[in-house]
CSV table of C-alpha atoms in Angstrom, one decimal:
chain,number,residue,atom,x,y,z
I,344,UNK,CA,-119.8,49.5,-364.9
I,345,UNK,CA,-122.9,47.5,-363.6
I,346,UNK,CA,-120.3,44.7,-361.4
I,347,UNK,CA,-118.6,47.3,-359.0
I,348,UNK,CA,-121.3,47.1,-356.5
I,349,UNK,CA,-121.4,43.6,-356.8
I,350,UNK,CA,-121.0,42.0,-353.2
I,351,UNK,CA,-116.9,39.8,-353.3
I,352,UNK,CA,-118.4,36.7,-351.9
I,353,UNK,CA,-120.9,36.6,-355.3
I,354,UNK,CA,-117.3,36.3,-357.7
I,355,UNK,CA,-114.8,34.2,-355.0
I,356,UNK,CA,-116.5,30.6,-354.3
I,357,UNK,CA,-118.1,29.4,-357.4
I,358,UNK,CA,-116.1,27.0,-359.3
I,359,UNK,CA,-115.1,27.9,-363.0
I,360,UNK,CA,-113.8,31.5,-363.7
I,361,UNK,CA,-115.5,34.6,-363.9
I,362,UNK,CA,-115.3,36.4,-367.0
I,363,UNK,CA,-116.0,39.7,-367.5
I,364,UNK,CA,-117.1,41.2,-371.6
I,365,UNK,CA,-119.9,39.3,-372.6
I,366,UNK,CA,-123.7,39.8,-373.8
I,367,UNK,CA,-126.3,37.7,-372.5
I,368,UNK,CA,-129.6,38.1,-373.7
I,369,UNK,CA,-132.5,36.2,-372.0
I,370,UNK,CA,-134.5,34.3,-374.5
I,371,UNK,CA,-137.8,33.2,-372.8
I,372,UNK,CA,-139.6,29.8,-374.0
I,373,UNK,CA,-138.9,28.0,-377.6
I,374,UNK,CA,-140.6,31.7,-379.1
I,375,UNK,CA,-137.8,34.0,-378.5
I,376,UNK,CA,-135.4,30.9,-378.7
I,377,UNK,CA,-135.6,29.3,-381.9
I,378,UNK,CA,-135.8,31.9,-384.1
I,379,UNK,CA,-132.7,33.0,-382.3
I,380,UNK,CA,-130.9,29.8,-382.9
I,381,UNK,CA,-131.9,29.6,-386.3
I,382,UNK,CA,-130.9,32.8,-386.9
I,383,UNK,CA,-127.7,32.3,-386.2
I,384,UNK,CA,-127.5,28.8,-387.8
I,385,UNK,CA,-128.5,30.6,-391.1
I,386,UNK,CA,-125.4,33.1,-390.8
I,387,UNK,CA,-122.5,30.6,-389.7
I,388,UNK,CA,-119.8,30.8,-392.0
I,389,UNK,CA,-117.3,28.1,-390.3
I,390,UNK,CA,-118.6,25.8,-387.7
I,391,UNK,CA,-121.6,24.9,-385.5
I,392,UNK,CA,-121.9,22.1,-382.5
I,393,UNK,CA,-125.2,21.4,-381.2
I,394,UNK,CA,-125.2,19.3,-378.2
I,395,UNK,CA,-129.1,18.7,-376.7
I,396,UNK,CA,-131.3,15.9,-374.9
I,397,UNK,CA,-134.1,16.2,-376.8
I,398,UNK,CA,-133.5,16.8,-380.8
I,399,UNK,CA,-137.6,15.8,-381.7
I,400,UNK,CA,-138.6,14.3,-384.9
I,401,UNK,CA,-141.5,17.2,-384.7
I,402,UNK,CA,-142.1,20.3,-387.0
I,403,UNK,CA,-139.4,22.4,-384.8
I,404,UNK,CA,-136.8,19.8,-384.8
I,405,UNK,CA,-137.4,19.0,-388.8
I,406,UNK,CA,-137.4,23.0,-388.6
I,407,UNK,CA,-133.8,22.8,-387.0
I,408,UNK,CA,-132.6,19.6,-388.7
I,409,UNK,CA,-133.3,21.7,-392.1
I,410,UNK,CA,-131.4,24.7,-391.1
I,411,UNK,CA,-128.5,22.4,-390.3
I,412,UNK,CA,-128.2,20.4,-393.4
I,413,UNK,CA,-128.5,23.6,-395.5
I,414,UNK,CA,-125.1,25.0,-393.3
I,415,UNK,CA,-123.6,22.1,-393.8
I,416,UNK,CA,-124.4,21.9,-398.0
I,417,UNK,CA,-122.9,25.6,-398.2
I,418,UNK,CA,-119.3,24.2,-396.3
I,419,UNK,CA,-120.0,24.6,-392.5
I,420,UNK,CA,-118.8,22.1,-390.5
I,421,UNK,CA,-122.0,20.8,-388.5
I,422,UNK,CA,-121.7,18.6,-385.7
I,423,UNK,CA,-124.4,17.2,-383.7
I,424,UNK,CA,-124.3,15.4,-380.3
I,425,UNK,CA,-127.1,13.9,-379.0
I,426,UNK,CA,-128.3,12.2,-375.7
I,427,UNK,CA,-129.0,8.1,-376.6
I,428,UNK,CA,-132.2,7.8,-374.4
I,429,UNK,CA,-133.9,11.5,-375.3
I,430,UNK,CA,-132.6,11.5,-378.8
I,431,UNK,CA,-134.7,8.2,-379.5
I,432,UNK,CA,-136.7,10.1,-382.3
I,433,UNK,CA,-133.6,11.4,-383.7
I,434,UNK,CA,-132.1,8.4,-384.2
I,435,UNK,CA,-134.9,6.3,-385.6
I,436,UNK,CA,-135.8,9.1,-387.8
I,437,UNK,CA,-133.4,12.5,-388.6
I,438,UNK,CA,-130.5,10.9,-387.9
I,439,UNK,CA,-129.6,9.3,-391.3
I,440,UNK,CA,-130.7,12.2,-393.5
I,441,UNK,CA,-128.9,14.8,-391.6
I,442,UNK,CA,-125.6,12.3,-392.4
I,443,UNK,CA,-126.6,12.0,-395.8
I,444,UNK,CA,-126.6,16.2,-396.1
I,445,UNK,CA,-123.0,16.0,-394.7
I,446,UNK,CA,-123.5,17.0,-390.8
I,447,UNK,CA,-121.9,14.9,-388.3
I,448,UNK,CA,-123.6,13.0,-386.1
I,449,UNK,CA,-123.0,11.4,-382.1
I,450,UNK,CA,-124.9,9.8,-379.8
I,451,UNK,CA,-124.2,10.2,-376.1
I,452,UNK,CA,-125.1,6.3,-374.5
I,453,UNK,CA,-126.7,5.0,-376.8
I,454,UNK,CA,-129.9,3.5,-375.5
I,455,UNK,CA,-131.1,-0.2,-376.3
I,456,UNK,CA,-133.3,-1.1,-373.3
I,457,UNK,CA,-136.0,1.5,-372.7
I,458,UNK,CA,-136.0,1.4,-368.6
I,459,UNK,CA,-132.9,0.8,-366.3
I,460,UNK,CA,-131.9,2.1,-362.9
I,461,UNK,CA,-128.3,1.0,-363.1
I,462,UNK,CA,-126.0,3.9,-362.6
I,463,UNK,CA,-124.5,3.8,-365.8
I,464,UNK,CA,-127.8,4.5,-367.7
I,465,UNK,CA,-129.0,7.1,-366.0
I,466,UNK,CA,-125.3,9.0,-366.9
I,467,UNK,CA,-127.5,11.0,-369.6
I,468,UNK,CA,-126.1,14.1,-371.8
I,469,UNK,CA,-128.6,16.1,-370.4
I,470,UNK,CA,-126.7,19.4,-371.2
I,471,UNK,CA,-128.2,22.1,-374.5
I,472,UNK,CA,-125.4,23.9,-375.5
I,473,UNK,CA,-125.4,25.4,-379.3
I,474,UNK,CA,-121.6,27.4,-380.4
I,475,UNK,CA,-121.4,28.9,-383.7
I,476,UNK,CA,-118.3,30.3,-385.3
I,477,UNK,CA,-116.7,30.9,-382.0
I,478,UNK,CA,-118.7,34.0,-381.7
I,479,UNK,CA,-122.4,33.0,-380.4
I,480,UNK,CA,-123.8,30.6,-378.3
I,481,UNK,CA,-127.0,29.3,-376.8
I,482,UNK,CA,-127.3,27.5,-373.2
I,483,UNK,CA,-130.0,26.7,-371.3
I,484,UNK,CA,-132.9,24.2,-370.9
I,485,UNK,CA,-134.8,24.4,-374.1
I,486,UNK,CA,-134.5,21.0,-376.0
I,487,UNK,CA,-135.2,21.0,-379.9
I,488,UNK,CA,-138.6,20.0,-379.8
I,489,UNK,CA,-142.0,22.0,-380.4
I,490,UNK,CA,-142.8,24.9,-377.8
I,491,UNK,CA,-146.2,23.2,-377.5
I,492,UNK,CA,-147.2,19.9,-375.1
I,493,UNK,CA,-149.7,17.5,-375.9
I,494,UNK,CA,-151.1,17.7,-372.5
I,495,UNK,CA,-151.3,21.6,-372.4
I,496,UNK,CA,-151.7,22.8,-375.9
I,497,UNK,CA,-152.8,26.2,-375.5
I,498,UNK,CA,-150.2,27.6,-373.7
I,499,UNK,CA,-146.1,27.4,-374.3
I,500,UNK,CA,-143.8,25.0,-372.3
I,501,UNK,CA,-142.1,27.4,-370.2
I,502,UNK,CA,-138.6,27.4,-370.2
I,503,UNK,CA,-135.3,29.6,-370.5
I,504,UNK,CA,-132.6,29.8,-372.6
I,505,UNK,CA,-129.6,32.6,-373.2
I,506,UNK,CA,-127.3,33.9,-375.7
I,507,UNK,CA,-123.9,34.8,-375.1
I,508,UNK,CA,-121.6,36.8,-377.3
I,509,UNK,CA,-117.7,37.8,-375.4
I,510,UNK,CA,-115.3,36.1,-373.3
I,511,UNK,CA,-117.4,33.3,-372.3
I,512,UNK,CA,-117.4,31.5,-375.6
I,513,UNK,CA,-113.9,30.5,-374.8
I,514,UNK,CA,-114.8,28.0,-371.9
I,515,UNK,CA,-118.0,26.8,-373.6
I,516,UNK,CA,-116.1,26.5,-377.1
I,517,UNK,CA,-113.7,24.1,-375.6
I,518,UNK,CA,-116.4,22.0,-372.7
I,519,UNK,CA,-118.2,21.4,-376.3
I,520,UNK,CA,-115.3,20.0,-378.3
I,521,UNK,CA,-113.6,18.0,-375.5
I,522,UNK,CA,-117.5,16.2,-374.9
I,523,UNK,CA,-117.6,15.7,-378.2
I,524,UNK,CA,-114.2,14.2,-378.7
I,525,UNK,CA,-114.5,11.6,-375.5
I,526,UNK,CA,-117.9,10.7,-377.1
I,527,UNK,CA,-116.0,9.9,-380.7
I,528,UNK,CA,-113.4,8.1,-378.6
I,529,UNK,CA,-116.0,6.4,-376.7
I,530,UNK,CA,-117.5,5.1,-379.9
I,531,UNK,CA,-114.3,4.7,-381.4
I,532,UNK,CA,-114.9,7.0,-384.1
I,533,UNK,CA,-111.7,8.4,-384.4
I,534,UNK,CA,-112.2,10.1,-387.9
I,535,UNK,CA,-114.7,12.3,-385.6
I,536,UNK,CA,-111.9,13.5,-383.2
I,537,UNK,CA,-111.2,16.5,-385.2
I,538,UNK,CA,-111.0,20.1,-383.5
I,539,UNK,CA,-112.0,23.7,-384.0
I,540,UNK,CA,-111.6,25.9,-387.0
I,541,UNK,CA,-112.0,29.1,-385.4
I,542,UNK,CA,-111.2,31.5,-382.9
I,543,UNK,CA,-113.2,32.3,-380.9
I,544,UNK,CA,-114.1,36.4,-380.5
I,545,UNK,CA,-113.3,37.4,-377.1
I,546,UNK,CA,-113.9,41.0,-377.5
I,547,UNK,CA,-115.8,43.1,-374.8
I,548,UNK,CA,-119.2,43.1,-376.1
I,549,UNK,CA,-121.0,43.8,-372.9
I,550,UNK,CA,-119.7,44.2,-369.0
I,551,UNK,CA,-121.6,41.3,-367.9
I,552,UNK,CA,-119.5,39.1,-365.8
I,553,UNK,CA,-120.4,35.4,-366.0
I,554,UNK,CA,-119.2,32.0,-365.4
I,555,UNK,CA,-119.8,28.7,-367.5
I,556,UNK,CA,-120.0,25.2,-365.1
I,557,UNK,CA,-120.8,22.5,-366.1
I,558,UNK,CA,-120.9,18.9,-364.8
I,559,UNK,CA,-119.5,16.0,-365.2
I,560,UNK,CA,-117.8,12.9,-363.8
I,561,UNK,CA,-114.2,14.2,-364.1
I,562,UNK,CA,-113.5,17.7,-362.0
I,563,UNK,CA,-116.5,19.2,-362.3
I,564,UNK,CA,-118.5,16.8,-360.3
I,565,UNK,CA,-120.5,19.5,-358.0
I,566,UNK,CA,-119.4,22.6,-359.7
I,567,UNK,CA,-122.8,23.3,-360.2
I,568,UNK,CA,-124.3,22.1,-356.9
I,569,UNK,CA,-121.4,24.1,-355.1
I,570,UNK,CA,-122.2,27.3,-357.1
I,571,UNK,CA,-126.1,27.3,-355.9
I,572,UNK,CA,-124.6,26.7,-352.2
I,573,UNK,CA,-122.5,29.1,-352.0
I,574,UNK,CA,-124.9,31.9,-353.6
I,575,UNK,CA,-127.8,29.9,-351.2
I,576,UNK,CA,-125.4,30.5,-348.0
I,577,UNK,CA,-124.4,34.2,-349.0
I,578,UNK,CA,-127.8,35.5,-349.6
I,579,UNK,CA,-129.0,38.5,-347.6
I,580,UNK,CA,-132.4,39.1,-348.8
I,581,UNK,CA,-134.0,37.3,-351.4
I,582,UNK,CA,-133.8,34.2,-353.3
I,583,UNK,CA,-135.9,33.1,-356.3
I,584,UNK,CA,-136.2,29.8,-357.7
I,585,UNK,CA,-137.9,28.2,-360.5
I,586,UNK,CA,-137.1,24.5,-360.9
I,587,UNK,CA,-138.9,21.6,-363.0
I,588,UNK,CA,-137.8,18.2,-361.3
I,589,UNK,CA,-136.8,19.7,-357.6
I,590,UNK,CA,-135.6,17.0,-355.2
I,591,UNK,CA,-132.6,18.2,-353.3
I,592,UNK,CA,-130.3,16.4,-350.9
I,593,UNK,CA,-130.1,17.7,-347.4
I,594,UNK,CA,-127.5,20.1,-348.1
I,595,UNK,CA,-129.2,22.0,-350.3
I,596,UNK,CA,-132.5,21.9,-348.2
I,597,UNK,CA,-130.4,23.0,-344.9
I,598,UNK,CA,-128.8,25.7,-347.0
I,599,UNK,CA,-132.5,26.9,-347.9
I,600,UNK,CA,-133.4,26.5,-345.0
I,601,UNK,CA,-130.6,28.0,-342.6
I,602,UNK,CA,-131.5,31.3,-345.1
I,603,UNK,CA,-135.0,31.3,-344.0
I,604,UNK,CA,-133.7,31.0,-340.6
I,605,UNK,CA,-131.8,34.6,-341.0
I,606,UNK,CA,-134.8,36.1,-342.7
I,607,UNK,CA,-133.9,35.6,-346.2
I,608,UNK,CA,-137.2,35.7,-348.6
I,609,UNK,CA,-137.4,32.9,-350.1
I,610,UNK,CA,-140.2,31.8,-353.2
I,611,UNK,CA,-139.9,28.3,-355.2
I,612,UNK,CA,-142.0,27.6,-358.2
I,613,UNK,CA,-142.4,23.6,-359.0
I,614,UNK,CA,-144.8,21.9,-361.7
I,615,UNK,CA,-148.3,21.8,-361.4
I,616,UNK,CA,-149.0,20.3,-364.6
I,617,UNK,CA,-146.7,17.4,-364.8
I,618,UNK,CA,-145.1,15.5,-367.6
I,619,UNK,CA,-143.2,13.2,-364.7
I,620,UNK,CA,-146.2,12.3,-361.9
I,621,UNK,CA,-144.3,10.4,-359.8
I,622,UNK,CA,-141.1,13.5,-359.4
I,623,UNK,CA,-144.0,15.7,-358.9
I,624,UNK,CA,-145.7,13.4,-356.1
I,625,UNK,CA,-142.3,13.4,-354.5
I,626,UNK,CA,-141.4,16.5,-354.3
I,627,UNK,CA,-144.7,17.7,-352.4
I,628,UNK,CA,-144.1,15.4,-349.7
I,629,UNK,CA,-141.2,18.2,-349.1
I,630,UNK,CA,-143.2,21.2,-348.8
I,631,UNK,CA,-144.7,20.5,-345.7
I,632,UNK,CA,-141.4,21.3,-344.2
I,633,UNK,CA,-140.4,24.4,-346.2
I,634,UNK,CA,-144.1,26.1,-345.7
I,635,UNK,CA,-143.5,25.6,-341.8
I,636,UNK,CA,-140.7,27.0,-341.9
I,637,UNK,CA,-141.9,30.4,-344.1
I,638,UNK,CA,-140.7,29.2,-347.7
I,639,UNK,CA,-143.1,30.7,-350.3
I,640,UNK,CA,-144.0,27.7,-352.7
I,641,UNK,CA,-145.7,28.2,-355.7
I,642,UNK,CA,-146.7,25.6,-358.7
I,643,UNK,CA,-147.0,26.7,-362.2
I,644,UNK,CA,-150.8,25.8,-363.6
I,645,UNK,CA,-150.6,27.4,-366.9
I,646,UNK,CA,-148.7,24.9,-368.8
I,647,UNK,CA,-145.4,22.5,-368.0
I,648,UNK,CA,-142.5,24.2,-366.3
I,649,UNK,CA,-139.2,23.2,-367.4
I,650,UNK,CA,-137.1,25.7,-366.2
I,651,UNK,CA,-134.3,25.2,-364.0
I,652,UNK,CA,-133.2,29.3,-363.1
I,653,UNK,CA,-132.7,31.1,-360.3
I,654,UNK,CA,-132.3,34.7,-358.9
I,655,UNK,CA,-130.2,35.9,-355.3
I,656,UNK,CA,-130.1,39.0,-354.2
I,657,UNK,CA,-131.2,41.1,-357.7
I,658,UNK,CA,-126.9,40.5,-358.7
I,659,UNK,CA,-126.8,36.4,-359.1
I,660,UNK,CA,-128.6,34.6,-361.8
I,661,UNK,CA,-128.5,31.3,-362.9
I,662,UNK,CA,-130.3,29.7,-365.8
I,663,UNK,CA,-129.2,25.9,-367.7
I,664,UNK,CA,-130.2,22.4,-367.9
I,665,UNK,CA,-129.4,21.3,-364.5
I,666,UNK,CA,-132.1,20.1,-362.1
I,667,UNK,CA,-132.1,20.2,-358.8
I,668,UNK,CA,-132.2,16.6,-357.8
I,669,UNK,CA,-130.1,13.5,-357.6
I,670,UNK,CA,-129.8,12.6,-361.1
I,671,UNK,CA,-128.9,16.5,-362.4
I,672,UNK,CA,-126.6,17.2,-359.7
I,673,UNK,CA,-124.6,13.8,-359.4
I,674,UNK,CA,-125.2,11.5,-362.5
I,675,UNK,CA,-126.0,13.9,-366.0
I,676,UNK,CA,-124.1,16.1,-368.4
I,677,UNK,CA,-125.9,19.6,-367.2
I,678,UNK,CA,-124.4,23.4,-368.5
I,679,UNK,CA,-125.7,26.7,-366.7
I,680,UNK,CA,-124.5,29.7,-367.0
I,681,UNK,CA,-124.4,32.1,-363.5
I,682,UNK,CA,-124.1,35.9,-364.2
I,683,UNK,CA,-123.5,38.7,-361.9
I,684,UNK,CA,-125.2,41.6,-363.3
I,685,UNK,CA,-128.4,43.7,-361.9
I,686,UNK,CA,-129.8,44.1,-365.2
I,687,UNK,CA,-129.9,40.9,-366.5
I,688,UNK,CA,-130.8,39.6,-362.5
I,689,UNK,CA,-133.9,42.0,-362.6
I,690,UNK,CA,-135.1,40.5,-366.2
I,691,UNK,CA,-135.1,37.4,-364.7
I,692,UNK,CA,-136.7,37.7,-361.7
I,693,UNK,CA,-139.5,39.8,-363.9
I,694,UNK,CA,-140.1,37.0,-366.1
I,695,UNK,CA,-140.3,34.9,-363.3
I,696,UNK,CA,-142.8,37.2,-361.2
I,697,UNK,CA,-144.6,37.1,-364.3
I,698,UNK,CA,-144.9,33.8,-364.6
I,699,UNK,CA,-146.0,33.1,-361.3
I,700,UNK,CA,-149.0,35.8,-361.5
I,701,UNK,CA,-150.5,34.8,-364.6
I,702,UNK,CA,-149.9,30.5,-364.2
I,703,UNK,CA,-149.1,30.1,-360.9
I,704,UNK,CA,-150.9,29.5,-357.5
I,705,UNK,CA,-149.9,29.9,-354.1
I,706,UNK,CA,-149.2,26.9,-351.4
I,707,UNK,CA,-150.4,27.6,-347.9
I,708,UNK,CA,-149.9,25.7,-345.2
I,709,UNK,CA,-153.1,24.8,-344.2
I,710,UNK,CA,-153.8,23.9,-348.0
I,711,UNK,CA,-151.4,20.8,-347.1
I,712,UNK,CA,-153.5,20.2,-343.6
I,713,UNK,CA,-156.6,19.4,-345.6
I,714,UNK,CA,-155.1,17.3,-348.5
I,715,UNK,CA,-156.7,14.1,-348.1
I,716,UNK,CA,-155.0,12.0,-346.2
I,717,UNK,CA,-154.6,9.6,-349.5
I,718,UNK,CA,-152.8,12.2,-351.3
I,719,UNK,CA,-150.4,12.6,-348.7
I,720,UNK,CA,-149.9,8.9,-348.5
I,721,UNK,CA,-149.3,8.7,-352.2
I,722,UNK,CA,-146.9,11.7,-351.9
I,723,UNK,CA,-145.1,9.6,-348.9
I,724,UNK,CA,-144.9,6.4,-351.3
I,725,UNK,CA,-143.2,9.0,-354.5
I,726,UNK,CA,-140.9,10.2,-351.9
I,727,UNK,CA,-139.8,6.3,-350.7
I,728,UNK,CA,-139.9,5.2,-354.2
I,729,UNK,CA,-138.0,8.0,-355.8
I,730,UNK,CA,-135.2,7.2,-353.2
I,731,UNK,CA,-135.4,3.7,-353.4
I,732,UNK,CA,-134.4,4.4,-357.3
I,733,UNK,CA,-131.3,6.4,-355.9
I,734,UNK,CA,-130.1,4.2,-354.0
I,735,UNK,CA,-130.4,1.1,-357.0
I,736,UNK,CA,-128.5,3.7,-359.0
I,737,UNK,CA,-125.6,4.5,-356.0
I,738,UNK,CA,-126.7,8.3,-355.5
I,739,UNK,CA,-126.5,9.4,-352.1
I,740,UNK,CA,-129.1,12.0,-351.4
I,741,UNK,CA,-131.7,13.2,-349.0
């Protein structure tokens, strides 16, 4: 079996339990994913909750809103949970006809005012979690939306999603149906409680052994946080990171850092093309420290990154929704999954090698020397402004 070799410390700290019989495939931008998700929309017999940020009023989320309506017409339950401030779209124009077609419909905080730094606000369901007769589902950081940006049209946003069959489907089953029951309670519809009609299929699929964390604002404040630490403070040899909005507090920067210290190899891939400038900005003004310190950083050129995965020591993988900054860590509804298992660890760390040699470019040290000094001033300014925010919103961070 692929987990005996697998180092204790990797299966004893994270929070959540470690669950041993599943299938996790890797599903690699909105290409592989979709037609996976629809897929499996088009065969569900029972029930399906669909739980995203983003649900676009575009040709994939028309694509998606389609598939749903026609599950729901042929007796599947369908229930839908949406984010109030990324669901916009959804709202003003898919949410009334998939209603109409029978499927059930939430929004997470519903958003009136389109800007606000109070605390509350920023609270966003920021999670993408898709269950389907208690036998698949889909998490990761793909919102329904089209595979293609605006400002980079030739290439594919590039993001990860995965799809889990076994064991695990009993923790994410019920994280989706008690989020989407406080979300009816918290919009006091009560004929929306309701619960699951199936069981889910726990049989031993696979010998992957993963764990499903999520966070929230109950017990599972840092389960996610804590899981990256303790993997961070444990690695021996190598750690691989590929996050879109990367802003860590000092913990996680010491952890990084304390690993370089011990001669741990350590590569980051950030944005290069960014769809949020002023995140971007910010985060540069932190590589000066990493680069001194012999922290590969690389920025993806070829289109926008949206990833949020990692890879320790070929055996620990992690790929979901969750950010590594303020507002992911402390303030939204995120979902990853972690998995311990070589193969899956070295088909992420390929993509992601990939990735980096056909979009990416290197960061050298003296490549930040002989930035203009106004670039590093505006960098400076992100970095004050971006805390500023955090502290008008009461998140502590670095």
């Amino acid at each position: 079996m692929r987990t005996k070799a697998v180092p204790a410390w990797l299966r004893t700290k994270a929070s959540g339990e470690w669950l041993r019989g599943n299938a996790i495939a890797l599903l690699e931008n909105g290409e592989t994913f979709f037609p996976a998700l629809l897929e499996a929309i088009d065969a569900a017999q029972q029930e399906i909750l669909l739980q995203t940020y983003i649900f676009a009023a575009d040709a994939t989320g028309r694509h998606v809103a389609d598939a749903l309506a026609q599950a729901a017409a042929r007796g599947v339950s369908v229930r839908v949970l949406v984010d109030g401030f990324g669901g916009l779209a959804f709202v003003r124009k898919l949410m009334d006809g998939l209603s109409a077609a029978g499927v059930e419909t939430l929004i997470f905080r519903r958003e009136r005012r389109l800007f606000s730094l109070h605390r509350q606000r920023l609270r966003r369901l920021h999670r993408k979690v898709t269950v389907i007769d208690g036998r698949v589902a889909f998490v990761g950081g793909i919102n329904i939306i089209d595979d293609f940006d605006a400002e980079v049209p030739e290439h594919p946003r590039y993001d990860y999603a995965v799809r889990i069959e076994g064991a695990l489907l009993g923790p994410i089953l019920a994280s989706s149906w008690r989020l989407w029951r406080q979300v009816a309670w918290s919009n006091l519809h009560l004929r929306m409680h309701g619960q699951s009609n199936v069981n889910t299929q726990l049989c031993a699929v696979d010998d992957i052994c993963a764990v499903f964390l999520i966070r929230d604002n109950l017990r599972h404040r840092s389960d996610i946080e804590n899981a990256y630490l303790d993997a961070i403070a444990n690695a021996r040899e190598e750690i691989l990171l590929a996050n879109a909005y990367f802003f860590p507090g000092l913990r996680f920067r010491h952890a990084l850092l304390a690993a370089a210290a011990r001669g741990v190899k350590i590569t980051l891939l950030f944005q290069g093309v960014a769809d949020h400038p002023m995140m971007q900005y910010a985060t540069r003004a932190l590589y000066p420290v990493f680069l001194e310190n012999g922290v590969r950083l690389f920025e993806y050129q070829r289109s926008i990154l949206h990833a949020k995965v990692a890879v320790i020591d070929r055996h620990w993988a992690t790929v979901g929704s969750s950010n590594i900054d303020p507002f992911s860590l402390m303030l939204a509804r995120e979902a990853n999954v972690a998995v311990i298992d070589q193969k899956f660890a070295a088909t992420l760390a390929t993509s992601i090698a990939t990735a980096m040699r056909d979009g990416a470019v290197e960061l050298h040290r003296e490549d930040w020397v002989r930035q203009p000094i106004i670039r590093r001033l505006l960098c400076w300014m992100a970095y004050q402004a971006v805390r500023l925010a955090m502290g008008i919103a009461g998140v502590k961070g670095g």
